[in-house]
mmCIF file of C-alpha atoms in Angstrom:
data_model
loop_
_atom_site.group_PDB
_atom_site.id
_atom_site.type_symbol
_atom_site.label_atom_id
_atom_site.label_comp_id
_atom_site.label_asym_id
_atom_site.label_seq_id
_atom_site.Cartn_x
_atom_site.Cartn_y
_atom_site.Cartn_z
ATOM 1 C CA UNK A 19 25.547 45.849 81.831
ATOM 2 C CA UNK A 20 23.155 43.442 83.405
ATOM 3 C CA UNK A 21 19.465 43.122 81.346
ATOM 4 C CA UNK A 22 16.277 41.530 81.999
ATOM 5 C CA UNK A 23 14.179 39.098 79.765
ATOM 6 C CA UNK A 24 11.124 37.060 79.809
ATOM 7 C CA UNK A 25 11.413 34.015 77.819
ATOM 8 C CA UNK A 26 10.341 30.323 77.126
ATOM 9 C CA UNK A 27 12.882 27.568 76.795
ATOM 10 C CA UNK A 28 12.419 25.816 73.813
ATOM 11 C CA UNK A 29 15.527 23.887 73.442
ATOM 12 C CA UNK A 30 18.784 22.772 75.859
ATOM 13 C CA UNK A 31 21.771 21.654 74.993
ATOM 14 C CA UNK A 32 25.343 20.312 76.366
ATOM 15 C CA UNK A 33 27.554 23.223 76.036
ATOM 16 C CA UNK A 34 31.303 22.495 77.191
ATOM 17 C CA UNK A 35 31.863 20.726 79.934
ATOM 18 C CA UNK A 36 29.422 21.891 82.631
ATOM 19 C CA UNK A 37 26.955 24.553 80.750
ATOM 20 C CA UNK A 38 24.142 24.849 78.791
ATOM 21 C CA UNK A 39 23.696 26.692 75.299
ATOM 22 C CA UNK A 40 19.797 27.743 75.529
ATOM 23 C CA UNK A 41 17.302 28.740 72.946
ATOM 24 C CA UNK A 42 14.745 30.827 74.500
ATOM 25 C CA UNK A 43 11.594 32.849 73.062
ATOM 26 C CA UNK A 44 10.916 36.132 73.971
ATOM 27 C CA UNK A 45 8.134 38.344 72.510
ATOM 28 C CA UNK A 46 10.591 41.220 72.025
ATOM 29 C CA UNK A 47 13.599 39.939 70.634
ATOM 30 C CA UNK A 48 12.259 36.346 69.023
ATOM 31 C CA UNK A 49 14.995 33.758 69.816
ATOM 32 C CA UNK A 50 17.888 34.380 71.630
ATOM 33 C CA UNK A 51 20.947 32.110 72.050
ATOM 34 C CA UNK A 52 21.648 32.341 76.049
ATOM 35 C CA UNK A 53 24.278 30.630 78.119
ATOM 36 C CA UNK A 54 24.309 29.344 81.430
ATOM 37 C CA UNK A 55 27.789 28.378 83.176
ATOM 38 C CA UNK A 56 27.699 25.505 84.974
ATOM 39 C CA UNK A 57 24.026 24.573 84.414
ATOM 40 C CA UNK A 58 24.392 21.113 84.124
ATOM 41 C CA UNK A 59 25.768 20.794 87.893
ATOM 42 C CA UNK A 60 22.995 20.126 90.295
ATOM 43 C CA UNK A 61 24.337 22.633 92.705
ATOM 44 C CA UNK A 62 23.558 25.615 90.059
ATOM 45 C CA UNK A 63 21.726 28.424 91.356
ATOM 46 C CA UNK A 64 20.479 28.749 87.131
ATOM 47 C CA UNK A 65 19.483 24.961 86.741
ATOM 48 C CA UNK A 66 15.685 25.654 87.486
ATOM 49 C CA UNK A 67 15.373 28.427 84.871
ATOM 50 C CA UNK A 68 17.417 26.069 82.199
ATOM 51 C CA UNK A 69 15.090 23.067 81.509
ATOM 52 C CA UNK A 70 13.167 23.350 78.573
ATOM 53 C CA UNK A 71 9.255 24.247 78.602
ATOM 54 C CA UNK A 72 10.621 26.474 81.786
ATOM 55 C CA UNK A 73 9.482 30.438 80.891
ATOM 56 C CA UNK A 74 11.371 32.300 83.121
ATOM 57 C CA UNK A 75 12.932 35.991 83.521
ATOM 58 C CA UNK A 76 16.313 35.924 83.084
ATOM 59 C CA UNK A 77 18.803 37.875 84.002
ATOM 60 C CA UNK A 78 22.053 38.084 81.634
ATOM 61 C CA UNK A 79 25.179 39.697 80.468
ATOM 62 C CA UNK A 80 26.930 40.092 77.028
ATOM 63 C CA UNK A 81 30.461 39.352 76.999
ATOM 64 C CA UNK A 82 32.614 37.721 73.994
ATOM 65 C CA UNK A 83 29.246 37.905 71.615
ATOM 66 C CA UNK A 84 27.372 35.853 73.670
ATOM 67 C CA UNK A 85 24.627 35.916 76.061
ATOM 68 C CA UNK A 86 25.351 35.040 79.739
ATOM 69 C CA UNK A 87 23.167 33.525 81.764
ATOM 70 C CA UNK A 88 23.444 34.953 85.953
ATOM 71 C CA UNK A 89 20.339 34.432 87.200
ATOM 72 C CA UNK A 90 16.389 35.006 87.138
ATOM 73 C CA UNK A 91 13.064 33.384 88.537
ATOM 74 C CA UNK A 92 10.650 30.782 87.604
ATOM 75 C CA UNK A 93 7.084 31.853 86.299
ATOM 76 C CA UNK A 94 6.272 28.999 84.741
ATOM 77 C CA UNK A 95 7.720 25.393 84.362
ATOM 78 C CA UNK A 96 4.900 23.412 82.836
ATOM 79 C CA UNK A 97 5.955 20.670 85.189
ATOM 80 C CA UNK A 98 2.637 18.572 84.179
ATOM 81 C CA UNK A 99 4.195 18.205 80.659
ATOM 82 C CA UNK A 100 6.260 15.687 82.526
ATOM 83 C CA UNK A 101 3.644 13.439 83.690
ATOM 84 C CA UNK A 102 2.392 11.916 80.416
ATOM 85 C CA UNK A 103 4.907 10.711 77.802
ATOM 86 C CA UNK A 104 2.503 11.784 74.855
ATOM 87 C CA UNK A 105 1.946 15.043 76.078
ATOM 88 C CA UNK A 106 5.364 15.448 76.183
ATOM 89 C CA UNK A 107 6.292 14.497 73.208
ATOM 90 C CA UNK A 108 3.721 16.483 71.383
ATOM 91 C CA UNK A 109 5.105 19.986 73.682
ATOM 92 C CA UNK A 110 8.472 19.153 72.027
ATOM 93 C CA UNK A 111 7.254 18.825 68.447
ATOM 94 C CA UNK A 112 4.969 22.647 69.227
ATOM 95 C CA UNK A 113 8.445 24.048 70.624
ATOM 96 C CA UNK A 114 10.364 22.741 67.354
ATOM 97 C CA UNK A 115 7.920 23.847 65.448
ATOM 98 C CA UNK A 116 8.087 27.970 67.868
ATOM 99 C CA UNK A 117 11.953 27.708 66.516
ATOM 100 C CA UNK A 118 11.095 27.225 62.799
ATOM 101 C CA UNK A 119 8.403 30.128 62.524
ATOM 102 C CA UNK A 120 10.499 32.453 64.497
ATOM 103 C CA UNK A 121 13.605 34.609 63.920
ATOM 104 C CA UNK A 122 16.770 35.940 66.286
ATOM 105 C CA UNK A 123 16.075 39.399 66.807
ATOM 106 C CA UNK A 124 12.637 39.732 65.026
ATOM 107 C CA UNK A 125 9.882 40.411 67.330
ATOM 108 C CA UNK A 126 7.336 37.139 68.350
ATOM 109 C CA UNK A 127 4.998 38.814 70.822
ATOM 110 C CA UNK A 128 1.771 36.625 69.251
ATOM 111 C CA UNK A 129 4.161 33.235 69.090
ATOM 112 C CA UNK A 130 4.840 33.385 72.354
ATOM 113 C CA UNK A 131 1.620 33.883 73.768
ATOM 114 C CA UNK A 132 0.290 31.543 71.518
ATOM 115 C CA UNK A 133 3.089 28.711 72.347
ATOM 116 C CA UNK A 134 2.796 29.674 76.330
ATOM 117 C CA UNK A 135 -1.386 28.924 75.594
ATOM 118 C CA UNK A 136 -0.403 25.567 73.908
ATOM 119 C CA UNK A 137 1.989 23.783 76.236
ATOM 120 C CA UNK A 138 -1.270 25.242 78.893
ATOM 121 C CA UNK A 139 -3.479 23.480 76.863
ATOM 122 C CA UNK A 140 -1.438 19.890 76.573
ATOM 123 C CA UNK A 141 -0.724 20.180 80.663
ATOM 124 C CA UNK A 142 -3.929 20.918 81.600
ATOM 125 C CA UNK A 143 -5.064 18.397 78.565
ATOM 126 C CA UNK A 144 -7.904 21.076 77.616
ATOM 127 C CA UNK A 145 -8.760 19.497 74.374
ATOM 128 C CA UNK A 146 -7.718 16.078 72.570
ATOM 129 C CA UNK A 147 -4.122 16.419 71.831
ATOM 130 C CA UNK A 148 -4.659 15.662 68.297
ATOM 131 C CA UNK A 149 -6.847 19.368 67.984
ATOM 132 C CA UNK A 150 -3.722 21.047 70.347
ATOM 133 C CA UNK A 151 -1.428 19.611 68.105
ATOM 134 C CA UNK A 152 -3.684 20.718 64.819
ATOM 135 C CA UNK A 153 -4.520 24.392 65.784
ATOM 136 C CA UNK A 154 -0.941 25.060 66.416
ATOM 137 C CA UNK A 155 0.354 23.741 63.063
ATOM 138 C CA UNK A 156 -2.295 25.968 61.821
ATOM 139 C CA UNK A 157 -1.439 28.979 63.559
ATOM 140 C CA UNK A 158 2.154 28.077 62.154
ATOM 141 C CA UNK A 159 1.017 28.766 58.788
ATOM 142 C CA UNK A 160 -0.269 31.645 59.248
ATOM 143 C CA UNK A 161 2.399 32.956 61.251
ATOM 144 C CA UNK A 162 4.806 32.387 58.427
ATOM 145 C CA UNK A 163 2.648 33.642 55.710
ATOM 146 C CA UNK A 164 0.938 30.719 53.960
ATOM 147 C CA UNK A 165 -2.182 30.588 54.896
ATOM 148 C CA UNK A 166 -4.915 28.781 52.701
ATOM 149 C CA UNK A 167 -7.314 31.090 51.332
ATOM 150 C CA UNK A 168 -11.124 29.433 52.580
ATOM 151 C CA UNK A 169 -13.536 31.621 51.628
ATOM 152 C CA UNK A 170 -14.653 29.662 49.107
ATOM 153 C CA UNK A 171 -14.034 28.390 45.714
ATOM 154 C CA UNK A 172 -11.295 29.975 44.216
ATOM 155 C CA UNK A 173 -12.838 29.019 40.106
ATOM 156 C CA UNK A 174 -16.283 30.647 41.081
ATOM 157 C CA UNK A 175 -16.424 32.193 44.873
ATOM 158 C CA UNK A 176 -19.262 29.720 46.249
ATOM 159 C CA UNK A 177 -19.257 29.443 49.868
ATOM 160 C CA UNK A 178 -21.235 26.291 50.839
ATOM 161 C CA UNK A 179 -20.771 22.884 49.466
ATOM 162 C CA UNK A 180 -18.474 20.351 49.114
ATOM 163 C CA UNK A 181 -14.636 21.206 48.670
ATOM 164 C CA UNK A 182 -11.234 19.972 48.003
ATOM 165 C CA UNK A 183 -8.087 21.976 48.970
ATOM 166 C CA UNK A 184 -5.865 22.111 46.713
ATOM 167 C CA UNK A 185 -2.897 22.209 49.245
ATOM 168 C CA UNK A 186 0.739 23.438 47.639
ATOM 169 C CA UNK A 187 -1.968 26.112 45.742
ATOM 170 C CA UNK A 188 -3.533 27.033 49.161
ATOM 171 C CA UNK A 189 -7.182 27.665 47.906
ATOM 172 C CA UNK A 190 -10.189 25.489 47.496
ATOM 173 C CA UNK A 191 -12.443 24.012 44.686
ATOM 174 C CA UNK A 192 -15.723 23.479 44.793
ATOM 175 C CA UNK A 193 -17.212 19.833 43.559
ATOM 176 C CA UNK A 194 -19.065 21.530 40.344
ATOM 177 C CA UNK A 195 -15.917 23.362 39.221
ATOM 178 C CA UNK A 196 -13.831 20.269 39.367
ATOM 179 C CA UNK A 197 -17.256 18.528 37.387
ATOM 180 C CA UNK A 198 -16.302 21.045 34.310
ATOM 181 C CA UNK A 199 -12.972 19.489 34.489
ATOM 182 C CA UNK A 200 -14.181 16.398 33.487
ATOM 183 C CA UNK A 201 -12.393 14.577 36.418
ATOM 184 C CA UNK A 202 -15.086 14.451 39.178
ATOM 185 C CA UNK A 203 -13.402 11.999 41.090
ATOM 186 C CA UNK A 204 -9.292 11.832 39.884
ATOM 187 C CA UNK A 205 -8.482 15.489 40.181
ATOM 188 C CA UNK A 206 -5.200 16.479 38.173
ATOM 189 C CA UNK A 207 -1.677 16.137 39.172
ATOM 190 C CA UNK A 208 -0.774 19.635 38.616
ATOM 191 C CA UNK A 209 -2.171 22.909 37.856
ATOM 192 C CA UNK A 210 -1.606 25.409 34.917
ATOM 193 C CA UNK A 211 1.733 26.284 35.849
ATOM 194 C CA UNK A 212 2.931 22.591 36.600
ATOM 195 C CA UNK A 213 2.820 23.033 40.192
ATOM 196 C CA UNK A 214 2.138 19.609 41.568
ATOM 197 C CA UNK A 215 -1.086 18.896 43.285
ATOM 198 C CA UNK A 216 -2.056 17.640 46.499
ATOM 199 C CA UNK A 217 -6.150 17.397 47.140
ATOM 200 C CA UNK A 218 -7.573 16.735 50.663
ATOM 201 C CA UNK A 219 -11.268 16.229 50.456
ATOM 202 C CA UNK A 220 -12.419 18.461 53.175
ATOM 203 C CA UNK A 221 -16.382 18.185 54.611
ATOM 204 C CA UNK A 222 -18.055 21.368 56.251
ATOM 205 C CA UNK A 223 -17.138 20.680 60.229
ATOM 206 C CA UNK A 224 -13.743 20.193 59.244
ATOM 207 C CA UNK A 225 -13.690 23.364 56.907
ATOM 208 C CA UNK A 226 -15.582 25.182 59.519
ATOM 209 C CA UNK A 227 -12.824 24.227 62.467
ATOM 210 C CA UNK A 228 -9.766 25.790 59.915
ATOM 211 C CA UNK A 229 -11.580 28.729 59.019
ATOM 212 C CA UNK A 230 -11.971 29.033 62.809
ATOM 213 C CA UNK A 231 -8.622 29.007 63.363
ATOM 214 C CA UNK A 232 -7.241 30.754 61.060
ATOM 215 C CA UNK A 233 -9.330 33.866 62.275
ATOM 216 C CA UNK A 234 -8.673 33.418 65.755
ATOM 217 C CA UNK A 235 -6.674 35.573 68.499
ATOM 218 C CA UNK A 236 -4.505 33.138 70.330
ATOM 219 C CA UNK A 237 -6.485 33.508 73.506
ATOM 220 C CA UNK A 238 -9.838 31.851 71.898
ATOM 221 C CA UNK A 239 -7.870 29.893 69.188
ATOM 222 C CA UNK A 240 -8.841 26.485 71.476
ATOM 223 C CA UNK A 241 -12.578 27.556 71.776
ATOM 224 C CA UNK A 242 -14.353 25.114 69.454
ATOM 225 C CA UNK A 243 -14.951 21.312 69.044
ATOM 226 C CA UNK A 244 -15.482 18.706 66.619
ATOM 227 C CA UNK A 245 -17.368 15.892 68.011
ATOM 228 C CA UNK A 246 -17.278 13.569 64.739
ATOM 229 C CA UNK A 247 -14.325 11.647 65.239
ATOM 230 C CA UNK A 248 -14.457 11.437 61.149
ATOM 231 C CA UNK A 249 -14.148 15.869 60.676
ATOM 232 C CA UNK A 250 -11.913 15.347 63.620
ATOM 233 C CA UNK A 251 -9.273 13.193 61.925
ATOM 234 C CA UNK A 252 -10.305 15.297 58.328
ATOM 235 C CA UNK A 253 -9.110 18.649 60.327
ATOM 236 C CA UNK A 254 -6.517 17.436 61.560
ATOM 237 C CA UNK A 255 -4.671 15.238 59.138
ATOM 238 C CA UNK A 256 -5.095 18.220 56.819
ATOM 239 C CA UNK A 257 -3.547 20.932 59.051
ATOM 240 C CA UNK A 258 -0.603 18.541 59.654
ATOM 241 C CA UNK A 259 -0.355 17.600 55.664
ATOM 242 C CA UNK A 260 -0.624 21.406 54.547
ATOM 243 C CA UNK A 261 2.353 22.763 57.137
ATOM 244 C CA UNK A 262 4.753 20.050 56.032
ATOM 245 C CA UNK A 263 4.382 20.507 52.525
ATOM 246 C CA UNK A 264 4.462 24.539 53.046
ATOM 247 C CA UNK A 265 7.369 24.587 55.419
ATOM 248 C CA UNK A 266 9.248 21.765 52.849
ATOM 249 C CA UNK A 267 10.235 19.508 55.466
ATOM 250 C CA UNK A 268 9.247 17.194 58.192
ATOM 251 C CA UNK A 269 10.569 17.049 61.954
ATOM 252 C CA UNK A 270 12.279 14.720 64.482
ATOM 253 C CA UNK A 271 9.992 15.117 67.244
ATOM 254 C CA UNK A 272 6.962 14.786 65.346
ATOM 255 C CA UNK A 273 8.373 11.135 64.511
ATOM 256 C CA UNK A 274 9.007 10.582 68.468
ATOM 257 C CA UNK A 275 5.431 12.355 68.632
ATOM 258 C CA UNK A 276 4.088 9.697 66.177
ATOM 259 C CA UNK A 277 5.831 6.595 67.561
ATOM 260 C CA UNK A 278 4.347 7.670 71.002
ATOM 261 C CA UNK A 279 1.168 8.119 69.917
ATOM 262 C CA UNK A 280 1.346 5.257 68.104
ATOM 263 C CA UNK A 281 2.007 3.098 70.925
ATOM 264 C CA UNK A 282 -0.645 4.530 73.325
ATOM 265 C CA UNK A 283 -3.694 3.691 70.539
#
């Protein structure tokens, strides 16, 4: 029996020696392994729908515990993506990053809108690609469960002033409450339970921009700025610092990512 999918490529590889194996993100199902026979031939009738960044409805067929690809139609192929080597680069580190915080089989409804919104945002280049890049790391987080708790303080609740989050903890701590620790300046290594420490110094426009974020629908999740370049780099080096650490690794496109970037400043 023949079914019907909408989905987002988010990674292709060689498969044999003329397909493609596919890993594609649909809100119903999460990922699903696809593929498509003979994709790699230019003469393919499924070689538009089988580049990644391409979010397509395809049209399939189980046989022998795997998903065939036999056809479908282009909604979207983010073509733009193609025209700037950073923006690139940066869509393959947010699609790396849609594989780690989903599952095969577990509904991803919210990921997918929110990963269709991002690679929108880098083609169209809606905001600095450093606050794209930010937001969705972010959203990551919270996706998977570890969000950092912002309200305020976590020693004594207050809600304005100047704070530290304590990242592998997730919470922050006011300036005063680390004064009664005696160590206003060198904050300790680890906490109560010997859980090592990691404290980002965070000022209010930064603070402001993740607790922004972190309450956002996907559709408005881009709708703020940060015009100090200082609470820009604070919000983002911090959202980047507090997913790695969280998610216990680090990623191969967000070295190319890096390089590029590098390069380009």
């Amino acid at each position: 029996m023949r079914k019907c999918v909408d989905g987002l490529v988010l990674r292709e590889q060689a498969y044999g020696e003329n397909d493609k194996l596919l890993t594609v993100l649909t809100a119903g199902e999460g990922r699903l392994l696809m593929t498509a026979k003979g994709a790699r031939s230019m003469k393919s009738k499924c070689l538009p729908l089988c580049r990644t960044f391409t979010y397509a409805n395809f049209e399939y067929y189980e046989k022998n515990d795997r998903r065939w690809v036999s056809g479908g139609a282009v909604n979207d192929s983010f073509f733009g993506l193609n025209s700037d080597l950073e923006g690139f680069a940066l869509a393959a580190y947010v699609a790396e990053l849609a594989c780690e915080i989903t599952g095969e089989g577990v509904e991803a409804t919210e990921v997918l809108r929110m990963t269709l919104n991002t690679l929108y945002a880098i083609e169209k280049k809606l905001k600095p690609y450093r606050q794209i890049k930010a937001v969705y790391e972010l959203f990551a987080a919270r996706t998977e469960g570890m969000e950092p708790e912002l309200d305020g303080c976590a020693r004594c609740g207050r809600q304005e002033g100047d704070f530290s989050l304590d990242v592998m903890n997730g919470h922050l701590v006011c300036g005063k409450c680390r004064s009664r620790e005696g160590q206003p300046t060198t904050l300790p290594d680890t906490d109560e339970e010997g859980v090592r420490r990691i404290w980002v110094p965070l000022d209010g426009s930064a603070l402001a921009a993740m607790r922004y974020v972190m309450a956002a629908a996907p559709g408005r999740i881009f709708a703020f700025g940060l015009k100090d370049g200082a609470s820009m780099k604070n919000f983002c080096d911090t959202a980047e610092l507090y997913l790695l650490h969280h998610l216990e690794r680090s990623f191969d496109t967000l070295d190319f990512y890096r390089t590029v970037k590098g390069s380009q400043d």
